[in-house]
Amino acid sequence: MIKLKFNLLLTGIAVTMIACNGPKEIVTSVSEMNIDKGWQYRKANDSVWSSASVPGNVHTDLLNDRVIEDPFYRLNEKNQQWIGETDWEYETRFEVSDQMLEEQNINLVFEGLDTYADVYLNEEKILAAKNMFRTWDVDVRAKLKRGQNTLRIYFHNVFKINRPKYDNAEYRLQAFRNNDQADVKLNLYSRKAGFHYGWDWGPRLITAGIWRPIKLKSWSDFKIDNVFYKQKKVTTELAEISAEFEISSTSETTADMVISHEGKPLATQMVTLKPGANTIVVPMKIEQPKLWWTNGLGEQPLYTFETTIKSKDGATDMMSKRIGIRSLEIVRDDDEFGKSLYVKLNGVPVFMKGANYIPQDNFQNRVTKERYEHILGSAKEANMNMIRVWGGGIYEEDIFYDLCDEKGLLVWQDIMFACGMYPSDDDFLENVRNEVVDNVTRLRNHPSIALFCGNNENEISWYSWGWKELYEEDVQKQYEADLKKLFYKTIPNAIAEAHPDIYYHPTSPIAGIGDDRPKEDGDTHYWGVWHGKEPFKNFEENVSRFVSEYGFQSYPEFASIKKFSIKEDWFLESDVMRSHQRCMADEGKDLDYGNRLINTYLERNFNKPKDFENYVYVVQALQAKGVKIAVESHRRNRTDNYCMGTLYWQIDDCWPAASWSSIDYYGKWKALHYQMKKTYGQILVAPLEKEGKLIAYIVSDELNPIENAKISAQVLDFEGNQLWSKTETVTIAPNTSQEYLAAEVEDLLKETDRKSAYVKMTVSSENKVLSENRYFFKKDRDLDLPKANITYTAKPVDGGFEMTLTSDKLAKYVYIATENDDLFLSDNYFDMDGGTTKVIKVETKSEVAEIATHIKIISLTDSYDGNGDAVK
Ligand code: BMA
C-alpha cells in the first residue's frame, strides 16, 4: 500500500486542529491531485490552441488573450454574443506515476463543468456532463496510462443542445424576460445559471468552461467520502450529535475510528467495513457546548472535528469538518394572523435582517476570497443576520458558507430555479435529484444553512403573471402536476436524502401568489413600490409574515460609472447608460422603463438634480430613503412575531450597472448600505406619524431588557435651534417592538411649520447612543432647506485618518465623494443638524494631503439649482 502525505479535506478555512497542536505527520491512503496546469483551449476544431486558466471560463481566457475586450466596458457585451453560440475545447496533459497506478481506485472528479461537456481521457469518451451544478465522479483506473495522459473536454454551445428540446416540447415553457433575447427560454432546459442569459440587473454573457476544480483522486483500502454531524438535541447543557459517515472500502476490514476536537478524543469506535459503501453512525455528546449565534446575538464558536480511521495493517484516512452547534427551527405555526414563518435559534425567535445575494461576477473565477470577505463582511457590518442565495445564480463556493458561519449570517438557500416554467421529464428530474443531493451534502454541516427553498418566483409567475392564462385547461392541469412533481416531490425528497430534518420551503414567495393559499402564510415579495409605481408609503401597508424581497434601484456612484464609460456616455439616454440599465419592459423594447421608474419616484420626492453627477448622487439618496421606510415598517411590525424577517433586494452586483444593489460591482457602499447599518441596528427608534400623532417605536433585537434607557425627542429647526423636547427614562423590552413616546403633531409644530422643522429621536443607555433617527414632516422636495456650509479638518490616526465635519445648518445626505479606491468611510450620505460636528473614520493607506486634493463634500441643497436637465 502506498502511503502519501496527509491530505486534509476541509470545509473550514481555519484549521483549529493544526492551530492548537502544530502540524502533524499523518499519513493517509487517499491522495488528491489537482488537474489545473497546462490547459489549452480553442474554438472547436480550430488548428490553434491558446493557454487557458482552470478553473475559469472561455470569456476570461479570451480576455487574457486579448481576443475580446472587457465585456463590462461600455457596449462590449453586445458583440460578444458569438462566444455562447460557439463550441469550445479544452485540453491538458498530466502525468500518472507507477505508484498511483497501483492504487485500487482512481477517479477523476469534476467539481463544475459549464455545462454540456463531453470529456475524453486519452481520446476515449468517459463522461457526457449536462449540469453545471453537479459533481461528476468518474472511475478512470482502467483508462489511465503510465506517464502522460490527455484530458480533453468538448463544450457544446447550449443553444444547439436546447433548441430541439424546446421545439419538440409538448407545450411551450415561459421565462422571465428582461432583455431582447427571446431565446432566454431555451435555458430552461439546461441546468446552467439563469443569470448567464441576462437578468434585469445583469448582462447576457453565456459562459462555457471548467468553472470549478478537476481532481484526480486515488486510494486503496478505504476512504471517508463524507460525514454529517447531525445535531439531534442541543441545549446549553448538552449537545447530542450523531456523526454519520459514508465510507467506501475495497475489502472487508476492521478499523479504529477516532473523532477528536483540539487533540482530545470525543468518540472512539471499532468499525467493520464491508466492500463497497458503508454507513457508520457514531453518537457523540458534548457537554456545555458553546452555542453558535447569529450576528448581534452572541458569538460564533466553531468546532473542528477531526476523524481518523486506521486499520491494523496501517491503512489510514482522515477527514476534518468544522461545525457550529445550535438548534434551529423554522416555525410555521397557525396563529391569530395566519401562518408564521420565523427562525427560532437556540429556542429564541430571531428577526431576520438581511438581503438577497446574486453572484458577484458573471465570471466566477474572478470572485476572490477578498471579494467574498468584503461583501459578507459588509453584510455583518450592516448588522445583517441573513443572506438569501437567490435561485437564478449558483450554489455558492465553500468559502461563502465558511464566512457566513464565521460572521453569524444565516443562509436562506434557494435551489437553482428562478422565474420560469421548467421541464419535468424523467431525465431532467434525475439530473436535478443528483444536483440537489450533491449540494445539500456539501452544505449540510454549515451552521449558517437555515433552510432550503425550491425556487424563486416559479409559482407566483404561473399564478399571477398571466402565464397560466396562456394555456388551455388540460395543459394548465398538466403543468401544475409537473410543477408539483419537481418542487413538491423530487427536490424535497433529494434534500431529505442528505439532510432529513431541515425545513424545505417549496417556493418564494409562498403567500399572496394568486393560488388558493391565504395571504398571511409565510413570505411575500412586495414589488408594489418599484414595478407597481406605488408610493414609498405603501411599504407600511404591505408588511407580511416575512418580506423576502422588495427594493428600489439606484446607480453606482459617479466614480464607479467613470470606470465603465466615458464622458460622452454620461446622460441617461446614451446607449451605454441604457445598456447598463436592464430593467426593461415589453421584452426589452422599452429601454427607458427602469430609468423612468427611478424618475417617477425622484420627481415625487426630490428637486431635479442639476447634472448627471448630481443625479446619481440624489438617486442613491432616493433608494436609501425608500428602503429605510420599508425596513422600519417591517421591524415595527415584529410584535407577537407578526413580521419576522426582511430581506431587501439585493446586496451586490455582478457587473457595473443601475440596479437594486446596496454595494456596487466595485465594492463601493451605496447610500443604502450606510443607511442599513443604522436601520438594521440591534436597537432601532422608528417614528411613525398616525392620526395626528407622532409615535416613537423602539424595536429591540436584544434578548435582555435594557433598563434605564433614555428616549428623547427634539423638534429642531434647520438652523439647529431646539423648539421642543421631551426625554423619558424607559425599560426597553427585549426581542420585540413597542410604542414608547407619542406626541400630538400640532403641539410639536406650535412654533413652526411642516416645511421648516423636524424631529430628532435618540435612544441611549449609559451615555451611549443606541439609535438615532430623524422624522421630516414633508418630502425633501417640499422642505425649506437652507444652503449648508460644511467644512472639515483631518488628522492622521491608525489605519488612515479622522475627519471632523462641521455644518452651520441642517445638511441632508452629506456625501463625501472621492475617486480613491483605497478608502473606506465609517459613514456617508448622513444628515447633520445645524451647528453640529461629526467625526468620520477614513480607512486608507493614502496620505491626508493626497486625499484632500480631490475630496468633495456636498449635501442635498448642492444637487439642484432649478435648471437641471439630467432628468428627462
Ligand atoms: C425579483 C427577483 C429577480 C429580479 C428582481 C427585480 O423578483 O427574484 O428576479 O431581479 O425581482 O426585478
Short mmCIF file of N, CA, C and O and ligand atoms in Angstrom, two decimals, residues 176 199-201 388 390 418-419 456-457 465 525 527 530-531 549 583 649-650 660, ligand 1:
data_model
loop_
_atom_site.label_atom_id
_atom_site.label_comp_id
_atom_site.label_asym_id
_atom_site.label_seq_id
_atom_site.Cartn_x
_atom_site.Cartn_y
_atom_site.Cartn_z
N PHE A 176 -39.07 34.51 -17.42
CA PHE A 176 -38.99 35.95 -17.16
C PHE A 176 -38.01 36.54 -18.16
O PHE A 176 -36.88 36.08 -18.27
N TRP A 199 -30.31 39.25 -16.93
CA TRP A 199 -31.40 39.40 -15.96
C TRP A 199 -31.72 40.89 -15.90
O TRP A 199 -31.12 41.66 -16.66
N ASP A 200 -32.64 41.31 -15.02
CA ASP A 200 -32.94 42.74 -15.04
C ASP A 200 -31.92 43.56 -14.25
O ASP A 200 -32.15 44.71 -13.92
N TRP A 201 -30.76 42.95 -13.97
CA TRP A 201 -29.63 43.67 -13.39
C TRP A 201 -28.32 43.18 -13.98
O TRP A 201 -27.25 43.53 -13.49
N ARG A 388 -29.94 35.68 1.51
CA ARG A 388 -30.64 34.69 0.68
C ARG A 388 -29.85 34.48 -0.61
O ARG A 388 -29.65 35.41 -1.39
N TRP A 390 -30.02 33.53 -3.97
CA TRP A 390 -31.18 33.53 -4.88
C TRP A 390 -31.03 32.49 -6.01
O TRP A 390 -29.92 32.25 -6.51
N ALA A 418 -35.37 29.85 -11.11
CA ALA A 418 -35.90 31.20 -10.91
C ALA A 418 -36.79 31.64 -12.07
O ALA A 418 -36.43 31.46 -13.23
N CYS A 419 -37.93 32.21 -11.70
CA CYS A 419 -38.79 32.95 -12.63
C CYS A 419 -39.03 32.20 -13.94
O CYS A 419 -38.91 32.80 -15.01
N ASN A 456 -37.20 30.50 -6.90
CA ASN A 456 -37.59 31.90 -6.81
C ASN A 456 -38.71 32.19 -7.81
O ASN A 456 -38.50 32.09 -9.03
N GLU A 457 -39.87 32.50 -7.29
CA GLU A 457 -41.00 33.04 -8.07
C GLU A 457 -41.52 32.11 -9.17
O GLU A 457 -42.15 32.58 -10.11
N TRP A 465 -48.69 36.13 -13.08
CA TRP A 465 -48.11 36.97 -14.13
C TRP A 465 -48.78 36.75 -15.48
O TRP A 465 -48.23 37.11 -16.53
N HIS A 525 -43.05 38.68 -1.69
CA HIS A 525 -42.19 39.62 -2.40
C HIS A 525 -43.08 40.81 -2.68
O HIS A 525 -44.11 40.67 -3.33
N TRP A 527 -43.48 44.11 -4.60
CA TRP A 527 -42.94 44.96 -5.66
C TRP A 527 -43.92 46.04 -6.11
O TRP A 527 -43.81 46.58 -7.21
N TRP A 530 -41.79 50.27 -6.78
CA TRP A 530 -40.94 50.00 -7.95
C TRP A 530 -41.83 49.53 -9.11
O TRP A 530 -42.48 50.35 -9.73
N HIS A 531 -41.95 48.22 -9.35
CA HIS A 531 -42.67 47.79 -10.54
C HIS A 531 -44.10 48.37 -10.58
O HIS A 531 -44.59 48.73 -11.63
N GLU A 549 -38.45 39.79 -0.36
CA GLU A 549 -37.97 40.64 -1.47
C GLU A 549 -38.77 41.93 -1.55
O GLU A 549 -40.00 41.91 -1.45
N CYS A 583 -33.48 46.91 -16.40
CA CYS A 583 -34.88 46.74 -16.03
C CYS A 583 -35.72 47.31 -17.16
O CYS A 583 -35.86 48.52 -17.30
N TRP A 649 -33.89 43.43 -1.74
CA TRP A 649 -33.31 43.03 -3.00
C TRP A 649 -32.36 44.14 -3.39
O TRP A 649 -32.85 45.23 -3.65
N GLN A 650 -31.13 44.03 -3.40
CA GLN A 650 -30.18 42.98 -3.42
C GLN A 650 -28.89 43.58 -2.87
O GLN A 650 -28.67 44.78 -3.01
N TRP A 660 -30.69 47.34 -7.99
CA TRP A 660 -31.26 47.48 -6.64
C TRP A 660 -30.18 47.30 -5.58
O TRP A 660 -30.49 47.27 -4.39
C1 BMA B 1 -37.26 39.72 -8.01
C2 BMA B 1 -36.10 38.78 -8.22
C3 BMA B 1 -35.42 38.92 -9.51
C4 BMA B 1 -35.41 40.32 -10.01
C5 BMA B 1 -35.92 41.31 -9.01
C6 BMA B 1 -36.03 42.70 -9.53
O1 BMA B 1 -38.46 39.19 -8.30
O2 BMA B 1 -36.45 37.49 -7.90
O3 BMA B 1 -35.98 38.06 -10.43
O4 BMA B 1 -34.16 40.65 -10.42
O5 BMA B 1 -37.14 40.90 -8.58
O6 BMA B 1 -37.00 42.82 -10.55
#
